[in-house]
XYZ file of C-alpha atoms in Angstrom:
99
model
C 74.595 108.425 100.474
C 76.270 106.489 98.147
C 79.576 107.848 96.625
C 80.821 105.459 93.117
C 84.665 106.488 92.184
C 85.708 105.931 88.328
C 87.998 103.707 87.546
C 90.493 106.892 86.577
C 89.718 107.918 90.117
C 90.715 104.524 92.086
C 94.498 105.230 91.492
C 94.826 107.841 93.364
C 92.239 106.945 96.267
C 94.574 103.217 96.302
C 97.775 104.937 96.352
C 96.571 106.893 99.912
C 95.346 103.508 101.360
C 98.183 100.951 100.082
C 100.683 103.875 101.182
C 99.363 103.939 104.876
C 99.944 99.899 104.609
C 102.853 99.829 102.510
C 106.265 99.079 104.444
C 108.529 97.156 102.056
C 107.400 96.050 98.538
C 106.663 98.335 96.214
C 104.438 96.859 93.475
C 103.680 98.167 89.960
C 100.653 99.192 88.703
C 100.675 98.241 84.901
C 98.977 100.798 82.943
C 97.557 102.037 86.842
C 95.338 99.296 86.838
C 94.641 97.531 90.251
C 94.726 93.913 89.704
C 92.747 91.865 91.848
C 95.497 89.543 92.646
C 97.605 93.369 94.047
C 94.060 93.649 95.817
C 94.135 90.316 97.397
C 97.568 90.743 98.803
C 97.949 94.184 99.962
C 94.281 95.083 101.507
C 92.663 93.788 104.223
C 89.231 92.847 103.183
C 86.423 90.374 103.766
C 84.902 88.694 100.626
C 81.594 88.849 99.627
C 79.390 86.431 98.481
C 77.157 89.053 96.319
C 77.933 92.351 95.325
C 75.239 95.174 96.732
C 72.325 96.579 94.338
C 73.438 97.989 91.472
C 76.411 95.899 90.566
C 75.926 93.031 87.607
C 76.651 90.187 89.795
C 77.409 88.030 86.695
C 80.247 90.682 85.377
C 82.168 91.210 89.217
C 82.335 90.139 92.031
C 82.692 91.920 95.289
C 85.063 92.754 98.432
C 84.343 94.924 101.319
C 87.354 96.951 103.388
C 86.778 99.377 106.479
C 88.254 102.722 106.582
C 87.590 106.257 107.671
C 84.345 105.182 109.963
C 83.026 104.197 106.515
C 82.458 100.682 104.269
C 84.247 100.737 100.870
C 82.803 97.843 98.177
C 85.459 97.219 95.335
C 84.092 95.759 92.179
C 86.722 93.059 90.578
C 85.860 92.062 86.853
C 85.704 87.896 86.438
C 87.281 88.295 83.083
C 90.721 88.808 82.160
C 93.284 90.186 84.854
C 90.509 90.915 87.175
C 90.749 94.532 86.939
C 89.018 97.075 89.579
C 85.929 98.331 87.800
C 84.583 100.510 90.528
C 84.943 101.601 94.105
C 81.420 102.402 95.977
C 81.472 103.625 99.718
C 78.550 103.434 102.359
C 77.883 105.225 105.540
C 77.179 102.805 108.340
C 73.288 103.078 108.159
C 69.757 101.118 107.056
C 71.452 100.978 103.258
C 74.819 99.680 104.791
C 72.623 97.209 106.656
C 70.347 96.142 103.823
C 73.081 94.650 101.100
């Protein structure tokens, strides 16, 4: 089952993950848009070289984190700041497997 959060709804799913990582900095969130270069340096993740099915490949590209027994896929715009268009989570199953 696939589960796709809205951009409005990233904020508040980021704050609980960069809050269980967060010991020091504290980093702003113009406008409560997550950056990809706040991404890069404040969540462990492992790039991808394509995004999974349903993603525009040519519009964002792709990283993969680990959390809660589950795979989380954040979508990064190329254009401008990068922004975080969308947050899609997997179970660990065939459709995991298959992207």
């Amino acid at each position: 089952m696939r589960k796709v959060l809205a951009p409005t709804s990233t904020l508040a799913a980021l704050a609980l993950m960069l809050g269980a990582t967060a010991q020091a900095d504290t980093v702003a969130l113009d406008n409560g848009q997550m950056t990809y270069e706040i991404f890069e340096h404040s969540v462990g993740h492992v790039d991808l070289a394509t995004c999974p099915e349903g993603f525009d490949n040519d519009k964002v590209f792709c990283r993969l984190t680990v959390a809660e027994e589950r795979a989380h896929v954040f979508a990064f715009a190329f254009e401008g700041d990068q922004l975080l268009q969308a947050i899609r989570s997997y179970e660990f199953d065939e459709e995991f497997l298959n992207f």
